[in-house]
PDB file of C-alpha atoms and ligand atoms in Angstrom:
ATOM      1  CA  MET A 172       0.000   0.000   0.000  1.00  0.00           C
ATOM      2  CA  GLY A 173       1.272   3.493  -0.849  1.00  0.00           C
ATOM      3  CA  THR A 174       2.049   5.813   2.020  1.00  0.00           C
ATOM      4  CA  LEU A 175       0.138   8.625   0.328  1.00  0.00           C
ATOM      5  CA  GLU A 176      -2.796   7.868  -1.958  1.00  0.00           C
ATOM      6  CA  LEU A 177      -4.687  10.358  -4.083  1.00  0.00           C
ATOM      7  CA  ARG A 178      -7.790   8.990  -5.764  1.00  0.00           C
ATOM      8  CA  GLY A 179      -9.983  10.731  -8.324  1.00  0.00           C
ATOM      9  CA  ILE A 180      -8.934  14.201  -7.237  1.00  0.00           C
ATOM     10  CA  ASP A 181     -10.714  17.118  -8.876  1.00  0.00           C
ATOM     11  CA  LYS A 182     -10.218  20.776  -8.070  1.00  0.00           C
ATOM     12  CA  VAL A 183     -12.602  23.386  -9.407  1.00  0.00           C
ATOM     13  CA  TYR A 184     -12.117  27.028  -8.391  1.00  0.00           C
ATOM     14  CA  ARG A 185     -15.337  29.011  -8.385  1.00  0.00           C
ATOM     15  CA  SER A 186     -15.299  32.786  -7.958  1.00  0.00           C
ATOM     16  CA  ARG A 187     -18.410  34.909  -8.203  1.00  0.00           C
ATOM     17  CA  GLY A 188     -18.846  36.519 -11.610  1.00  0.00           C
ATOM     18  CA  LYS A 189     -16.034  34.467 -13.182  1.00  0.00           C
ATOM     19  CA  PRO A 190     -16.066  31.197 -15.125  1.00  0.00           C
ATOM     20  CA  ALA A 191     -15.143  28.144 -13.033  1.00  0.00           C
ATOM     21  CA  VAL A 192     -11.537  26.927 -13.441  1.00  0.00           C
ATOM     22  CA  HIS A 193     -11.085  23.137 -13.527  1.00  0.00           C
ATOM     23  CA  ALA A 194      -7.500  23.069 -12.220  1.00  0.00           C
ATOM     24  CA  VAL A 195      -7.072  19.326 -11.479  1.00  0.00           C
ATOM     25  CA  ARG A 196      -9.046  16.550 -13.114  1.00  0.00           C
ATOM     26  CA  ALA A 197      -9.373  12.882 -12.042  1.00  0.00           C
ATOM     27  CA  LEU A 198      -5.880  12.672 -10.532  1.00  0.00           C
ATOM     28  CA  ASP A 199      -4.742   9.314  -9.143  1.00  0.00           C
ATOM     29  CA  MET A 200      -1.300   9.238  -7.541  1.00  0.00           C
ATOM     30  CA  ASP A 201       0.572   7.013  -5.078  1.00  0.00           C
ATOM     31  CA  VAL A 202       3.707   8.052  -3.210  1.00  0.00           C
ATOM     32  CA  ARG A 203       5.379   5.286  -1.250  1.00  0.00           C
ATOM     33  CA  LYS A 204       7.422   5.755   1.876  1.00  0.00           C
ATOM     34  CA  GLY A 205      10.878   7.083   1.072  1.00  0.00           C
ATOM     35  CA  GLU A 206      10.080   8.113  -2.490  1.00  0.00           C
ATOM     36  CA  ILE A 207      11.011  11.563  -3.752  1.00  0.00           C
ATOM     37  CA  VAL A 208       8.472  12.645  -6.345  1.00  0.00           C
ATOM     38  CA  ALA A 209       8.552  15.740  -8.565  1.00  0.00           C
ATOM     39  CA  LEU A 210       5.471  17.114 -10.304  1.00  0.00           C
ATOM     40  CA  LEU A 211       6.458  18.566 -13.655  1.00  0.00           C
ATOM     41  CA  GLY A 212       4.118  20.229 -16.122  1.00  0.00           C
ATOM     42  CA  SER A 213       3.247  23.362 -18.005  1.00  0.00           C
ATOM     43  CA  SER A 214       2.310  26.526 -16.163  1.00  0.00           C
ATOM     44  CA  GLY A 215      -1.248  26.352 -14.861  1.00  0.00           C
ATOM     45  CA  CYS A 216      -1.608  22.557 -15.162  1.00  0.00           C
ATOM     46  CA  GLY A 217      -2.433  22.180 -11.456  1.00  0.00           C
ATOM     47  CA  LYS A 218       0.824  21.310  -9.657  1.00  0.00           C
ATOM     48  CA  THR A 219       0.547  23.860  -6.868  1.00  0.00           C
ATOM     49  CA  SER A 220      -3.175  23.158  -6.476  1.00  0.00           C
ATOM     50  CA  THR A 221      -2.368  19.471  -5.976  1.00  0.00           C
ATOM     51  CA  LEU A 222       0.307  20.194  -3.350  1.00  0.00           C
ATOM     52  CA  ARG A 223      -1.971  22.634  -1.527  1.00  0.00           C
ATOM     53  CA  MET A 224      -4.728  20.014  -1.400  1.00  0.00           C
ATOM     54  CA  ILE A 225      -2.314  17.464   0.094  1.00  0.00           C
ATOM     55  CA  ALA A 226      -1.165  19.988   2.709  1.00  0.00           C
ATOM     56  CA  GLY A 227      -4.750  21.057   3.400  1.00  0.00           C
ATOM     57  CA  PHE A 228      -4.565  24.673   2.258  1.00  0.00           C
ATOM     58  CA  GLU A 229      -7.156  23.984  -0.452  1.00  0.00           C
ATOM     59  CA  SER A 230     -10.174  21.738  -0.194  1.00  0.00           C
ATOM     60  CA  VAL A 231     -10.642  18.940  -2.731  1.00  0.00           C
ATOM     61  CA  SER A 232     -13.696  19.361  -4.965  1.00  0.00           C
ATOM     62  CA  SER A 233     -14.016  15.568  -5.223  1.00  0.00           C
ATOM     63  CA  GLY A 234     -11.902  12.491  -4.573  1.00  0.00           C
ATOM     64  CA  SER A 235      -9.927  11.364  -1.547  1.00  0.00           C
ATOM     65  CA  ILE A 236      -6.461  11.751  -0.018  1.00  0.00           C
ATOM     66  CA  ALA A 237      -5.239   9.083   2.403  1.00  0.00           C
ATOM     67  CA  LEU A 238      -2.028   8.819   4.432  1.00  0.00           C
ATOM     68  CA  ASN A 239      -1.150   5.296   5.593  1.00  0.00           C
ATOM     69  CA  GLY A 240      -4.703   4.197   4.837  1.00  0.00           C
ATOM     70  CA  ARG A 241      -6.343   6.999   6.815  1.00  0.00           C
ATOM     71  CA  ARG A 242      -8.358   9.705   5.055  1.00  0.00           C
ATOM     72  CA  ILE A 243      -6.850  13.122   5.661  1.00  0.00           C
ATOM     73  CA  ASP A 244      -8.652  15.306   3.121  1.00  0.00           C
ATOM     74  CA  HIS A 245     -11.205  16.496   5.681  1.00  0.00           C
ATOM     75  CA  LEU A 246      -8.546  17.369   8.307  1.00  0.00           C
ATOM     76  CA  ALA A 247      -7.193  20.855   9.037  1.00  0.00           C
ATOM     77  CA  PRO A 248      -3.587  21.430   7.853  1.00  0.00           C
ATOM     78  CA  ALA A 249      -2.148  21.208  11.376  1.00  0.00           C
ATOM     79  CA  GLN A 250      -3.719  17.776  11.903  1.00  0.00           C
ATOM     80  CA  ARG A 251      -2.249  16.199   8.772  1.00  0.00           C
ATOM     81  CA  LYS A 252       1.460  15.946   9.708  1.00  0.00           C
ATOM     82  CA  VAL A 253       2.353  17.350   6.316  1.00  0.00           C
ATOM     83  CA  ALA A 254       5.074  19.987   6.038  1.00  0.00           C
ATOM     84  CA  MET A 255       5.010  22.419   3.153  1.00  0.00           C
ATOM     85  CA  ALA A 256       7.894  24.698   2.250  1.00  0.00           C
ATOM     86  CA  PHE A 257       6.661  27.545   0.105  1.00  0.00           C
ATOM     87  CA  GLU A 258       8.317  29.236  -2.821  1.00  0.00           C
ATOM     88  CA  GLY A 259       9.726  32.047  -0.658  1.00  0.00           C
ATOM     89  CA  TYR A 260      12.491  31.207   1.752  1.00  0.00           C
ATOM     90  CA  SER A 261      10.525  32.370   4.818  1.00  0.00           C
ATOM     91  CA  LEU A 262      13.577  33.247   6.932  1.00  0.00           C
ATOM     92  CA  TYR A 263      13.484  36.169   9.369  1.00  0.00           C
ATOM     93  CA  PRO A 264      16.266  38.594   8.332  1.00  0.00           C
ATOM     94  CA  PRO A 265      17.190  39.779  11.875  1.00  0.00           C
ATOM     95  CA  LEU A 266      17.664  36.205  13.153  1.00  0.00           C
ATOM     96  CA  THR A 267      20.661  33.980  12.505  1.00  0.00           C
ATOM     97  CA  VAL A 268      20.170  30.655  10.765  1.00  0.00           C
ATOM     98  CA  ARG A 269      20.339  28.913  14.152  1.00  0.00           C
ATOM     99  CA  GLU A 270      17.720  31.272  15.608  1.00  0.00           C
ATOM    100  CA  ASN A 271      15.481  30.885  12.563  1.00  0.00           C
ATOM    101  CA  ILE A 272      15.429  27.099  12.838  1.00  0.00           C
ATOM    102  CA  ALA A 273      14.963  27.221  16.622  1.00  0.00           C
ATOM    103  CA  PHE A 274      12.122  29.727  16.239  1.00  0.00           C
ATOM    104  CA  ALA A 275      10.261  27.429  13.843  1.00  0.00           C
ATOM    105  CA  LEU A 276      10.803  24.447  16.176  1.00  0.00           C
ATOM    106  CA  LYS A 277       9.370  26.363  19.149  1.00  0.00           C
ATOM    107  CA  SER A 278       5.874  25.936  17.734  1.00  0.00           C
ATOM    108  CA  ARG A 279       6.176  22.204  18.571  1.00  0.00           C
ATOM    109  CA  GLN A 280       6.398  22.792  22.308  1.00  0.00           C
ATOM    110  CA  LEU A 281       9.819  21.240  22.784  1.00  0.00           C
ATOM    111  CA  SER A 282      12.171  22.008  25.660  1.00  0.00           C
ATOM    112  CA  ARG A 283      15.073  24.410  25.087  1.00  0.00           C
ATOM    113  CA  ALA A 284      17.571  21.579  25.323  1.00  0.00           C
ATOM    114  CA  GLU A 285      15.670  19.462  22.805  1.00  0.00           C
ATOM    115  CA  ILE A 286      15.410  22.401  20.387  1.00  0.00           C
ATOM    116  CA  ALA A 287      19.157  23.009  20.655  1.00  0.00           C
ATOM    117  CA  ARG A 288      19.844  19.307  20.045  1.00  0.00           C
ATOM    118  CA  ARG A 289      17.555  19.158  17.025  1.00  0.00           C
ATOM    119  CA  VAL A 290      18.936  22.325  15.457  1.00  0.00           C
ATOM    120  CA  GLY A 291      22.422  20.806  15.554  1.00  0.00           C
ATOM    121  CA  ALA A 292      21.321  17.429  14.200  1.00  0.00           C
ATOM    122  CA  ILE A 293      19.171  18.843  11.405  1.00  0.00           C
ATOM    123  CA  ALA A 294      21.829  21.382  10.393  1.00  0.00           C
ATOM    124  CA  GLN A 295      24.258  18.515   9.887  1.00  0.00           C
ATOM    125  CA  LEU A 296      21.727  16.549   7.843  1.00  0.00           C
ATOM    126  CA  VAL A 297      21.060  19.410   5.428  1.00  0.00           C
ATOM    127  CA  GLU A 298      24.691  20.552   5.442  1.00  0.00           C
ATOM    128  CA  ILE A 299      24.345  24.026   6.948  1.00  0.00           C
ATOM    129  CA  ASP A 300      26.129  23.424  10.270  1.00  0.00           C
ATOM    130  CA  ASP A 301      28.939  25.777   9.217  1.00  0.00           C
ATOM    131  CA  ILE A 302      26.607  28.760   8.701  1.00  0.00           C
ATOM    132  CA  LEU A 303      24.392  28.501  11.794  1.00  0.00           C
ATOM    133  CA  GLU A 304      25.635  31.848  13.162  1.00  0.00           C
ATOM    134  CA  SER A 305      25.179  33.669   9.820  1.00  0.00           C
ATOM    135  CA  PHE A 306      22.295  35.944   8.922  1.00  0.00           C
ATOM    136  CA  PRO A 307      20.110  35.091   5.910  1.00  0.00           C
ATOM    137  CA  ARG A 308      21.404  38.034   3.831  1.00  0.00           C
ATOM    138  CA  SER A 309      24.959  36.723   4.020  1.00  0.00           C
ATOM    139  CA  ILE A 310      24.389  33.170   2.795  1.00  0.00           C
ATOM    140  CA  SER A 311      23.733  31.777  -0.688  1.00  0.00           C
ATOM    141  CA  GLY A 312      20.318  31.072  -2.201  1.00  0.00           C
ATOM    142  CA  GLY A 313      20.802  27.325  -1.838  1.00  0.00           C
ATOM    143  CA  GLN A 314      21.828  27.725   1.802  1.00  0.00           C
ATOM    144  CA  GLN A 315      18.782  29.923   2.442  1.00  0.00           C
ATOM    145  CA  GLN A 316      16.624  27.258   0.885  1.00  0.00           C
ATOM    146  CA  ARG A 317      18.078  24.522   3.083  1.00  0.00           C
ATOM    147  CA  ALA A 318      17.813  26.700   6.190  1.00  0.00           C
ATOM    148  CA  SER A 319      14.141  27.402   5.530  1.00  0.00           C
ATOM    149  CA  LEU A 320      13.417  23.716   4.887  1.00  0.00           C
ATOM    150  CA  ALA A 321      15.407  22.487   7.892  1.00  0.00           C
ATOM    151  CA  PRO A 322      12.762  22.843  10.630  1.00  0.00           C
ATOM    152  CA  TRP A 323      10.408  20.570   8.708  1.00  0.00           C
ATOM    153  CA  CYS A 324      12.753  17.592   8.446  1.00  0.00           C
ATOM    154  CA  GLY A 325      11.065  14.603  10.005  1.00  0.00           C
ATOM    155  CA  MET A 326       7.497  15.267   8.921  1.00  0.00           C
ATOM    156  CA  PRO A 327       5.942  12.176   7.310  1.00  0.00           C
ATOM    157  CA  ILE A 328       5.207  14.143   4.134  1.00  0.00           C
ATOM    158  CA  PHE A 329       7.433  16.905   3.027  1.00  0.00           C
ATOM    159  CA  ILE A 330       6.300  19.131   0.159  1.00  0.00           C
ATOM    160  CA  CYS A 331       8.469  21.720  -1.543  1.00  0.00           C
ATOM    161  CA  SER A 332       6.463  24.088  -3.694  1.00  0.00           C
ATOM    162  CA  THR A 333       8.534  26.063  -6.121  1.00  0.00           C
ATOM    163  CA  SER A 334       8.776  27.000  -9.744  1.00  0.00           C
ATOM    164  CA  ARG A 335      12.305  28.309  -9.358  1.00  0.00           C
ATOM    165  CA  TRP A 336      14.143  25.032  -9.219  1.00  0.00           C
ATOM    166  CA  GLY A 337      13.246  24.272 -12.812  1.00  0.00           C
ATOM    167  CA  SER A 338      15.349  27.122 -14.084  1.00  0.00           C
ATOM    168  CA  SER A 339      17.828  27.687 -11.315  1.00  0.00           C
ATOM    169  CA  SER A 340      21.163  26.227 -10.442  1.00  0.00           C
ATOM    170  CA  ARG A 341      22.036  22.644  -9.796  1.00  0.00           C
ATOM    171  CA  SER A 342      22.833  23.454  -6.203  1.00  0.00           C
ATOM    172  CA  SER A 343      19.241  24.515  -5.525  1.00  0.00           C
ATOM    173  CA  ALA A 344      17.911  21.273  -6.956  1.00  0.00           C
ATOM    174  CA  ARG A 345      20.418  19.428  -4.810  1.00  0.00           C
ATOM    175  CA  SER A 346      19.240  21.395  -1.781  1.00  0.00           C
ATOM    176  CA  CYS A 347      15.762  20.117  -2.361  1.00  0.00           C
ATOM    177  CA  ALA A 348      16.922  16.516  -2.642  1.00  0.00           C
ATOM    178  CA  VAL A 349      19.133  16.777   0.429  1.00  0.00           C
ATOM    179  CA  GLY A 350      16.313  18.292   2.472  1.00  0.00           C
ATOM    180  CA  SER A 351      13.823  15.712   1.346  1.00  0.00           C
ATOM    181  CA  ARG A 352      16.103  12.737   1.892  1.00  0.00           C
ATOM    182  CA  ALA A 353      17.021  14.021   5.308  1.00  0.00           C
ATOM    183  CA  SER A 354      13.375  14.418   6.096  1.00  0.00           C
ATOM    184  CA  TRP A 355      12.568  10.857   5.106  1.00  0.00           C
ATOM    185  CA  ARG A 356      15.527   9.489   7.023  1.00  0.00           C
ATOM    186  CA  SER A 357      14.604  11.199  10.231  1.00  0.00           C
ATOM    187  CA  ALA A 358      10.938  10.329   9.764  1.00  0.00           C
ATOM    188  CA  LYS A 359      11.675   6.603  10.159  1.00  0.00           C
TER     189      LYS A 359
HETATM  190  N1  ATP B 203      -7.350  30.561  -5.990  1.00  0.00           N
HETATM  191  C1  ATP B 203      -7.606  30.381  -7.294  1.00  0.00           C
HETATM  192  N2  ATP B 203      -8.764  30.795  -7.830  1.00  0.00           N
HETATM  193  C2  ATP B 203      -9.053  30.598  -9.136  1.00  0.00           C
HETATM  194  N3  ATP B 203      -8.224  29.945  -9.983  1.00  0.00           N
HETATM  195  C3  ATP B 203      -7.056  29.517  -9.505  1.00  0.00           C
HETATM  196  C4  ATP B 203      -6.682  29.702  -8.147  1.00  0.00           C
HETATM  197  N4  ATP B 203      -5.460  29.140  -7.953  1.00  0.00           N
HETATM  198  C5  ATP B 203      -5.095  28.643  -9.133  1.00  0.00           C
HETATM  199  N5  ATP B 203      -6.046  28.861 -10.077  1.00  0.00           N
HETATM  200  C6  ATP B 203      -6.012  28.426 -11.473  1.00  0.00           C
HETATM  201  O1  ATP B 203      -5.931  27.007 -11.469  1.00  0.00           O
HETATM  202  C7  ATP B 203      -5.059  26.563 -12.522  1.00  0.00           C
HETATM  203  C8  ATP B 203      -3.950  25.724 -11.889  1.00  0.00           C
HETATM  204  O2  ATP B 203      -3.139  26.590 -11.090  1.00  0.00           O
HETATM  205  P1  ATP B 203      -1.862  26.052 -10.293  1.00  0.00           P
HETATM  206  O3  ATP B 203      -1.377  27.175  -9.473  1.00  0.00           O
HETATM  207  O4  ATP B 203      -2.218  24.799  -9.613  1.00  0.00           O
HETATM  208  O5  ATP B 203      -0.872  25.731 -11.523  1.00  0.00           O
HETATM  209  P2  ATP B 203       0.661  25.283 -11.530  1.00  0.00           P
HETATM  210  O6  ATP B 203       0.732  23.982 -12.286  1.00  0.00           O
HETATM  211  O7  ATP B 203       1.216  25.303 -10.153  1.00  0.00           O
HETATM  212  O8  ATP B 203       1.319  26.427 -12.417  1.00  0.00           O
HETATM  213  P3  ATP B 203       2.793  27.116 -12.360  1.00  0.00           P
HETATM  214  O9  ATP B 203       3.755  26.142 -12.984  1.00  0.00           O
HETATM  215  O10 ATP B 203       2.626  28.344 -13.178  1.00  0.00           O
HETATM  216  O11 ATP B 203       3.093  27.422 -10.911  1.00  0.00           O
HETATM  217  C9  ATP B 203      -4.588  27.821 -13.246  1.00  0.00           C
HETATM  218  O12 ATP B 203      -5.414  28.002 -14.366  1.00  0.00           O
HETATM  219  C10 ATP B 203      -4.809  28.924 -12.223  1.00  0.00           C
HETATM  220  O13 ATP B 203      -5.053  30.164 -12.851  1.00  0.00           O
HETATM  221 MG1   MG B 204       2.722  26.493  -9.196  1.00  0.00          MG
END
């Protein structure tokens, strides 16, 4: 059985006074534990809509989404155990990389000592342990990407939503793979 199962997913956006947009049509997709999957397609074909439905930021118009055999499409985003890294890097400029990661981890009600331990372990996994005391403006795009993904390592499903990787450097694509692999490893 696939870890994540999408069955017959449709997404129709309806706004008053505008024609309905059928963004996703009859999508079936399985993602098994440990797989890294990329959605590729022309602009407007429904990639971001699909990711947002998995994360819970958009409702499905019809169909079902299940994680380990349990329906999640009716659950609020926070109840799904799905992490989504958005296209922006979402780092706070006045905080160091270490402080940024720790700040994001604070929302999980961990002790100070546990946060400090996790920051160190995750930073090693995504290869940013040498820039933990740097500020976001003084590190590269790929490092910013890894720093913003770092707090979400360990979530059962880890979604990176971006259009930039398609046209950007190899190192950014590698950042994505490193972050995702690290996430899967620590999710075991
Ligand atoms: N909130 C919305 N309301 C109405 N239509 C929307 C909304 N969000 C997306 N759409 C439309 O749904 C379709 C799919 O959009 P989506 O963002 O999923 O595409 P995408 O594959 O991610 O494209 P891109 O590669 O350009 O990011 C597009 O026609 C888009 O205009
Ligand atoms: Mg998109």
